[in-house]
Short mmCIF file of C-alpha atoms and ligand atoms in Angstrom, two decimals:
data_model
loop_
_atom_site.label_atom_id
_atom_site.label_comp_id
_atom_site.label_asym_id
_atom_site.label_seq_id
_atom_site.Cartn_x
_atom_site.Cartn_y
_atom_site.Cartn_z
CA UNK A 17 3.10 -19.38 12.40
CA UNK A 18 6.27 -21.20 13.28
CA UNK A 19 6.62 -21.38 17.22
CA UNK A 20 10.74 -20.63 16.98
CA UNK A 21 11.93 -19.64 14.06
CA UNK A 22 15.30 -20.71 13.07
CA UNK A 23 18.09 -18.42 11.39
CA UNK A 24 17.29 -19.33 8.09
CA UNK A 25 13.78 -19.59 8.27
CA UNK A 26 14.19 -16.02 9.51
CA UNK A 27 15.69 -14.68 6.05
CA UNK A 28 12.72 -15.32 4.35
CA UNK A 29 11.54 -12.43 2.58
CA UNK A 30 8.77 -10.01 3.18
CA UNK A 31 6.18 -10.80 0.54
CA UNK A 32 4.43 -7.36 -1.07
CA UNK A 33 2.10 -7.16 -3.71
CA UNK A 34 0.23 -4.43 -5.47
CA UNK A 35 -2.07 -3.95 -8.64
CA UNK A 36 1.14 -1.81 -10.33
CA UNK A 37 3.63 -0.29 -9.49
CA UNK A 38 2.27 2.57 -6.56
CA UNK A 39 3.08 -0.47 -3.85
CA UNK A 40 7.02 0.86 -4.06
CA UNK A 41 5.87 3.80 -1.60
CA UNK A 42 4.77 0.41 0.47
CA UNK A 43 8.27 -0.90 -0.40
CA UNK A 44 10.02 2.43 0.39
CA UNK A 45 8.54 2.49 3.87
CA UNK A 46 9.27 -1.34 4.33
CA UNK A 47 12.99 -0.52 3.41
CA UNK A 48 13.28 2.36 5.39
CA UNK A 49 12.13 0.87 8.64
CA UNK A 50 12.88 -2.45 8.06
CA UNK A 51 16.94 -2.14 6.58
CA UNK A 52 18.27 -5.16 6.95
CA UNK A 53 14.67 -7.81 5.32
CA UNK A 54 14.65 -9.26 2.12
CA UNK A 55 11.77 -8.28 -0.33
CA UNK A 56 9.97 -10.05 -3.10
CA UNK A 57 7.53 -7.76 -5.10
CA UNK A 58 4.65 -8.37 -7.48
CA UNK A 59 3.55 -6.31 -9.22
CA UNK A 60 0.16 -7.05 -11.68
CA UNK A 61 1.17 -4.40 -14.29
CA UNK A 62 -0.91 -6.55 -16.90
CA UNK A 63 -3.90 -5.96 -14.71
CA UNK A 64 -3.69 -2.74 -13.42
CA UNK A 65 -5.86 -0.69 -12.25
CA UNK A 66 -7.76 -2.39 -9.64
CA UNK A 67 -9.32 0.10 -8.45
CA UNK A 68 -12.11 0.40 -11.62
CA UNK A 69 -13.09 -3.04 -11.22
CA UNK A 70 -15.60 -5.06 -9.47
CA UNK A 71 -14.65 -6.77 -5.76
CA UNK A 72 -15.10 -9.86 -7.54
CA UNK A 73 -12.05 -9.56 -10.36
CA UNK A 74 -10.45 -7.71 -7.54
CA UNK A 75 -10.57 -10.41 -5.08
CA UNK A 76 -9.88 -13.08 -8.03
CA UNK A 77 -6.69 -11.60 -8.56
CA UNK A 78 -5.72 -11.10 -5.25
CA UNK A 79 -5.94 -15.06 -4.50
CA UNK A 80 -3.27 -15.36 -7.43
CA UNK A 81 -0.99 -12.67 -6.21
CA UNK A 82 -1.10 -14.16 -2.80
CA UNK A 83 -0.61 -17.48 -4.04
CA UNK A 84 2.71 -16.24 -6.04
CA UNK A 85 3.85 -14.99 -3.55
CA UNK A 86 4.07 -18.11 -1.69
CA UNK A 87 5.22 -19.65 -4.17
CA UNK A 88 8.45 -17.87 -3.36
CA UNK A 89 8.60 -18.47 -0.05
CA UNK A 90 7.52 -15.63 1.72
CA UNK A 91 7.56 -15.26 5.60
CA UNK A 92 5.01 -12.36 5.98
CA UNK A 93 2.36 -10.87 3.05
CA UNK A 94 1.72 -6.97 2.99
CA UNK A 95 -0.95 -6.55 0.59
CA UNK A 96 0.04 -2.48 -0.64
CA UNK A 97 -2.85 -2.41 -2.64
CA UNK A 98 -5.61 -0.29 -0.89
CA UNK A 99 -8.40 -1.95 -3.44
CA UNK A 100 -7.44 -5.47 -2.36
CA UNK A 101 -6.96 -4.07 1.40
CA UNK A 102 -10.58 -3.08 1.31
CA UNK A 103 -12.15 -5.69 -0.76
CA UNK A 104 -10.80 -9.30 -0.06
CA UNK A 105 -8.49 -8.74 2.85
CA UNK A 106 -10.74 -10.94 4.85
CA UNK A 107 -10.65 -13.75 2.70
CA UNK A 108 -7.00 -13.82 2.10
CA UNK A 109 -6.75 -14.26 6.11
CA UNK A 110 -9.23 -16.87 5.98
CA UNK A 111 -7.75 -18.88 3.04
CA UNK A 112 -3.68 -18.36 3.51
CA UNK A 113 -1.81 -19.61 6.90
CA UNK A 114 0.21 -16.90 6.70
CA UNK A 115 0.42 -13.02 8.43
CA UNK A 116 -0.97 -10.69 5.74
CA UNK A 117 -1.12 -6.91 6.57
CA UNK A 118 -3.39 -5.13 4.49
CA UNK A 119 -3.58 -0.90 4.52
CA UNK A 120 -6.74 -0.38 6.13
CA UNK A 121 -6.21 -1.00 9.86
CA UNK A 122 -2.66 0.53 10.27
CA UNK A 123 -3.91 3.41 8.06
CA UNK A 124 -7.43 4.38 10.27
CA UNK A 125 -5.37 3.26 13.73
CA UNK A 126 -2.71 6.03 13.12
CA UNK A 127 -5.40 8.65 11.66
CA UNK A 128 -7.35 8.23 15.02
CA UNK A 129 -3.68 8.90 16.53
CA UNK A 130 -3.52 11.66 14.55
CA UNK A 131 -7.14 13.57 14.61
CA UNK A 132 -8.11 16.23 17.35
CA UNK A 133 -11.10 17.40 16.13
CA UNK A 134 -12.56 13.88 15.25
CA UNK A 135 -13.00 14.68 11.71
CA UNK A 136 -11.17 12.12 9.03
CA UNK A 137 -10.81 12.36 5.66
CA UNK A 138 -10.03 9.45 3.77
CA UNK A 139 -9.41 9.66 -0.05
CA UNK A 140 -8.47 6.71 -2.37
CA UNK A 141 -9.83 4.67 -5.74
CA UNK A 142 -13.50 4.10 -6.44
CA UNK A 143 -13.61 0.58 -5.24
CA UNK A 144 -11.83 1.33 -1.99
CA UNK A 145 -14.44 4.14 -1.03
CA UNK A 146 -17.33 2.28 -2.71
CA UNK A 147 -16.12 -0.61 -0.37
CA UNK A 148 -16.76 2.23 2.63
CA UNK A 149 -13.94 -0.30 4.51
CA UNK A 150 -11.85 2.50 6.14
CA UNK A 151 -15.10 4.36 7.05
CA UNK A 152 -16.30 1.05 8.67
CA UNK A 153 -12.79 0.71 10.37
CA UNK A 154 -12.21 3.83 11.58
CA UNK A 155 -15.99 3.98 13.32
CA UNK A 156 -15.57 0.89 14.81
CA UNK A 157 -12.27 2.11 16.16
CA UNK A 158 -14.40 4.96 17.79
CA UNK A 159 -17.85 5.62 17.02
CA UNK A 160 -18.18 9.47 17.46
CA UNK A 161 -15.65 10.04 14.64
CA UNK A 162 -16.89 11.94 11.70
CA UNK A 163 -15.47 10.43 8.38
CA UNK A 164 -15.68 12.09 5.24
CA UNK A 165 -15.02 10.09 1.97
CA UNK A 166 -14.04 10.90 -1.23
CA UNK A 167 -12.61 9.12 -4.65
CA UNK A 168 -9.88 10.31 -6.28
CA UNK A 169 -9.14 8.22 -9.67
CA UNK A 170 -7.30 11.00 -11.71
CA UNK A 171 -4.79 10.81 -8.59
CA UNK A 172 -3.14 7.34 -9.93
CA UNK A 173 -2.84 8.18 -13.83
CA UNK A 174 -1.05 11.65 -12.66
CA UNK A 175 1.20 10.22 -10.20
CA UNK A 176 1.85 7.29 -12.84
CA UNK A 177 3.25 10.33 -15.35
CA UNK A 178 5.58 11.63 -12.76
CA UNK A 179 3.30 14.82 -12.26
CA UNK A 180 3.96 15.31 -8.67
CA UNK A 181 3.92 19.03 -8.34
CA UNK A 182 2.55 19.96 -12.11
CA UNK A 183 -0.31 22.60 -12.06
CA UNK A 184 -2.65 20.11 -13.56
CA UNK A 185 -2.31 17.71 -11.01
CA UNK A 186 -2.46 21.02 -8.16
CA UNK A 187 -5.85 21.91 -10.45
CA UNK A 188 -7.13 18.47 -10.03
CA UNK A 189 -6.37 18.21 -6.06
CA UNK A 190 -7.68 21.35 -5.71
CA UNK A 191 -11.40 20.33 -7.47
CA UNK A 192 -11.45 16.94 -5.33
CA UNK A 193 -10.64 18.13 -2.15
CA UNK A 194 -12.61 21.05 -1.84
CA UNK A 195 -15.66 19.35 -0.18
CA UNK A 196 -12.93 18.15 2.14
CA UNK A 197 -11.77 21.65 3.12
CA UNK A 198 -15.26 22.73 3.89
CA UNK A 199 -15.54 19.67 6.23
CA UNK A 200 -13.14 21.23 8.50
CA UNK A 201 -11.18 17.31 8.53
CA UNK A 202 -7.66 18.04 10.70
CA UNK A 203 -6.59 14.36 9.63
CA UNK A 204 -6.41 12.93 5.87
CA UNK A 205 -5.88 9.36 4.97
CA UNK A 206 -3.93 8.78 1.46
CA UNK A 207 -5.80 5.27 1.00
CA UNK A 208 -4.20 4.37 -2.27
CA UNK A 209 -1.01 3.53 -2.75
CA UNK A 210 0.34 6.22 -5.80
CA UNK A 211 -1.08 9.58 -3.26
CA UNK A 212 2.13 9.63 -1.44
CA UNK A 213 3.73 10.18 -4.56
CA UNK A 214 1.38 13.59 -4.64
CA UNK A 215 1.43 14.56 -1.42
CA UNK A 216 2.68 17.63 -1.81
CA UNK A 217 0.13 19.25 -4.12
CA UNK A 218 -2.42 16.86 -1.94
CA UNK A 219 -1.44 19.42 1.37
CA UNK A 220 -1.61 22.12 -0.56
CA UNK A 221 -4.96 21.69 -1.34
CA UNK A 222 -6.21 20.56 2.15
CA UNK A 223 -3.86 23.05 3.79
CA UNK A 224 -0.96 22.57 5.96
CA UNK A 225 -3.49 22.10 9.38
CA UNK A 226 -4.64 19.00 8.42
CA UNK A 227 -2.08 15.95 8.99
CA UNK A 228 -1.68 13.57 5.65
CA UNK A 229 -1.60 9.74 6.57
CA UNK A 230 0.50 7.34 4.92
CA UNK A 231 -1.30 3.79 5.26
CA UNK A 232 1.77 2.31 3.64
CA UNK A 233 4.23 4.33 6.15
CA UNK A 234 1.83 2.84 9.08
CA UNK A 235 1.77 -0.75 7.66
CA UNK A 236 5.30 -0.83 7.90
CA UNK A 237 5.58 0.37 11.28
CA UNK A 238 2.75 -2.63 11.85
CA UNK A 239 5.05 -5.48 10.18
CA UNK A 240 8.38 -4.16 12.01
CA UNK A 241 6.02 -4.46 15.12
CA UNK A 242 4.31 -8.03 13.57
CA UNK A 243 8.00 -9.64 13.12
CA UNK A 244 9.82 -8.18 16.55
CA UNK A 245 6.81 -9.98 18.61
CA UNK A 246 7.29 -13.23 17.20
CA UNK A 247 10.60 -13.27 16.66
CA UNK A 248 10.73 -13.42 12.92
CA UNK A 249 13.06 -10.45 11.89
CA UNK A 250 15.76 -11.46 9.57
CA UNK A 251 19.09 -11.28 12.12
CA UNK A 252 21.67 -11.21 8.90
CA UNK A 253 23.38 -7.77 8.48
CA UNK A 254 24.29 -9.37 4.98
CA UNK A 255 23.11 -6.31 1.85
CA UNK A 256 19.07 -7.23 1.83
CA UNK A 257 18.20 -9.18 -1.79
CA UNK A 258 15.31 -7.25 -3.26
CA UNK A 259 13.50 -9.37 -5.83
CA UNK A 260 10.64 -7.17 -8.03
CA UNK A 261 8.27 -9.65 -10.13
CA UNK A 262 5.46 -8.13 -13.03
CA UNK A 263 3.22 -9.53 -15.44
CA UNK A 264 3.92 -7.20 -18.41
CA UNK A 265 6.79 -6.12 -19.66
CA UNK A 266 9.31 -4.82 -17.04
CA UNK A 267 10.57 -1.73 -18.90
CA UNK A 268 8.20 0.82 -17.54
CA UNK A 269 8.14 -0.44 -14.10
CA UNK A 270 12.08 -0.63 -13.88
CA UNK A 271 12.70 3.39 -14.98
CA UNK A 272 9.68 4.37 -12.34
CA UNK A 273 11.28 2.16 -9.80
CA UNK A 274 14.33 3.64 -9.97
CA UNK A 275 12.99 6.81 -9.56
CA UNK A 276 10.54 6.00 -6.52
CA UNK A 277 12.97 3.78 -5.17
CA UNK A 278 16.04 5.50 -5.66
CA UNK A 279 18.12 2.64 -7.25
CA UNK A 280 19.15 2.63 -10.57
CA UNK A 281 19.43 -1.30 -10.02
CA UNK A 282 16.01 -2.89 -9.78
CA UNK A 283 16.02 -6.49 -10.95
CA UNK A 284 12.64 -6.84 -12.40
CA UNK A 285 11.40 -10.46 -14.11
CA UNK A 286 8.01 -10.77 -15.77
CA UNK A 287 6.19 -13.70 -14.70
CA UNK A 288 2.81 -15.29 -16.33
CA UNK A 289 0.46 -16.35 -13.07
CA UNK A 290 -1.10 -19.81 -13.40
N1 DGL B 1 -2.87 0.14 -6.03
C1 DGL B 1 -4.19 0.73 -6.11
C2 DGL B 1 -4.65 1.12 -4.69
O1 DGL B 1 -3.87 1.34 -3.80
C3 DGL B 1 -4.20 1.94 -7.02
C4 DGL B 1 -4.03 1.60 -8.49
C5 DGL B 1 -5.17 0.74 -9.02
O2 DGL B 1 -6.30 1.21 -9.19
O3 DGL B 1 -4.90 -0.42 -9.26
O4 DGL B 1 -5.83 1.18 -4.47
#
C-alpha cells in the first residue's frame, strides 16, 4: 500500500467483482456509504453460478477477475461473491499486493455483534457452506457460539427472476429455513450475495426475532473503515464514475441493474478475460 497517497492516486476506483450480477447489493451498500468513490464492476455473467462448482474452477476464475480488475486500476478489491469469499480469499491475499475484502469476516464480525443467545445461522450457496468458512470464522471469533448451516441454491435463480415477495419464493424460504426456526438462531447471516434481494420473505420465514445480516452491508462499512485509516478515500466531490464490466451480453444485466440499483443509466461493456 502506498505510504501517502496523492489526490489522484486517491480517485482510483473501488474494484468489485462478483460471479453475476447479485454483487450490486455489494455495490448498493458501497454507494450508499461510500457517496462520493468511483466504482468499476465485473461481473462473470458468462460463468455464473459459482456457487455449483468446485473450489478449484471457483478459485481459477477468481485469479482472472482479480487480475481484471487491476487491469483497470483499482485502489481497493471487494470480492462480493460469497463463493469466492469462502473458497480462494486466502490466495487472492497471498498472490495480489493489493487490499481485498472478501464477505466472510465483516459478515460473522457483525453477526457476533448482533447474536444474544449465541446461536448463528448462516445460509448461502452449496460451495460456500460446503466450504464451512463462516462456521470456521465465526468459532474462531468465539468458540462457544453455536452455528447452524444451511444451503440455499433455489434462493439465487428466484431472486434472479425478480421474485422477491412471490408465494413460491415465501414456499421455498419457508421449506429451507425451517430447521433454522427449530434451532432457536436470534442472528441470520445472508452469505450470498442475491438473499438481500429476498429478505423480506427470508424474515418471514425465520420470524421477525431473529436479526438478518447483510455481509455485503458489513463489507462496506469495513472498506469505508479500510480507506479512512490509510488515508485513501477519494477527496473529489466531483458526480462518482461508475464503470459495470460482464462477460456475456450486457442486456440482462443492464435492465436488473437498473432495477437493483435504481438508475436507469448503467453503462455496461462486455469484456472477453485473457
Ligand atoms: N455470487 C454468488 C455468491 O454470493 C451467488 C451466485 C453464484 O452461485 O454464482 O455466493
Amino acid at each position: 500500500m502506498a505510504a501517502t497517497w496523492s489526490i489522484t492516486e486517491r480517485q482510483r476506483s473501488i474494484g468489485v467483482f462478483d460471479s453475476g450480477i447479485g454483487g450490486l447489493t455489494v455495490v448498493r451498500a458501497l454507494m450508499q456509504h461510500l457517496p462520493h468513490e468511483n466504482i468499476t464492476y465485473f461481473g462473470d455473467t458468462a460463468r455464473v453460478p459459482y456457487g455449483s462448482k468446485s473450489a478449484e474452477v471457483v478459485r481459477e476464475y477468481a485469479f482472472e477477475d482479480t487480475r481484471f480488475l487491476l487491469q483497470q486500476g483499482v485502489k481497493l478489491i471487494v470480492v462480493a461473491c460469497n463463493t469466492v469469499s469462502a473458497v480462494a480469499i486466502d490466495d487472492l491475499k497471498a498472490q495480489f499486493d493489493i487490499p481485498i475484502i472478501g464477505m466472510i469476516e465483516p459478515g460473522s464480525d457483525a453477526a457476533i455483534a448482533a447474536t444474544n443467545n449465541s446461536n448463528i445461522g448462516v445460509i448461502g450457496t452449496l460451495a460456500t457452506i460446503a466450504s464451512e468458512s463462516y462456521a470456521r470464522a465465526l468459532r474462531q471469533r468465539n468458540p462457544s457460539l453455536n452455528v447452524f448451516s444451511k444451503p440455499c441454491p433455489l434462493f439465487v435463480p428466484l431472486a434472479e427472476e425478480g421474485w422477491t415477495a412471490h408465494p413460491v419464493s415465501q414456499m421455498v424460504a419457508d421449506e429451507y429455513l425451517s430447521s433454522l426456526r427449530q434451532k432457536n438462531v436470534d442472528t441470520l447471516i445472508l452469505g450470498c450475495t442475491h438473499y438481500p434481494i429476498l429478505r423480506s420473505v427470508i424474515q418471514e420465514a425465520v420470524g421477525n426475532h431473529v436479526r438478518l445480516i447483510d455481509s455485503g452491508e458489513a463489507a462496506a462499512i469495513r472498506v469505508e473503515r479500510l480507506l479512512g485509516e490509510h488515508e485513501m478515500l477519494n477527496v473529489s466531490t466531483d458526480q462518482p464514475n461508475y464503470s459495470f464490466f460482464v462477460s456475456d451480453v450486457p442486456q440482462k444485466f443492464k435492465e436488473l441493474g437498473a432495477i437493483f440499483l435504481d438508475r436507469p443509466d448503467l453503462r455496461v461493456t462486455k469484456v472477453h478475460l485473457a
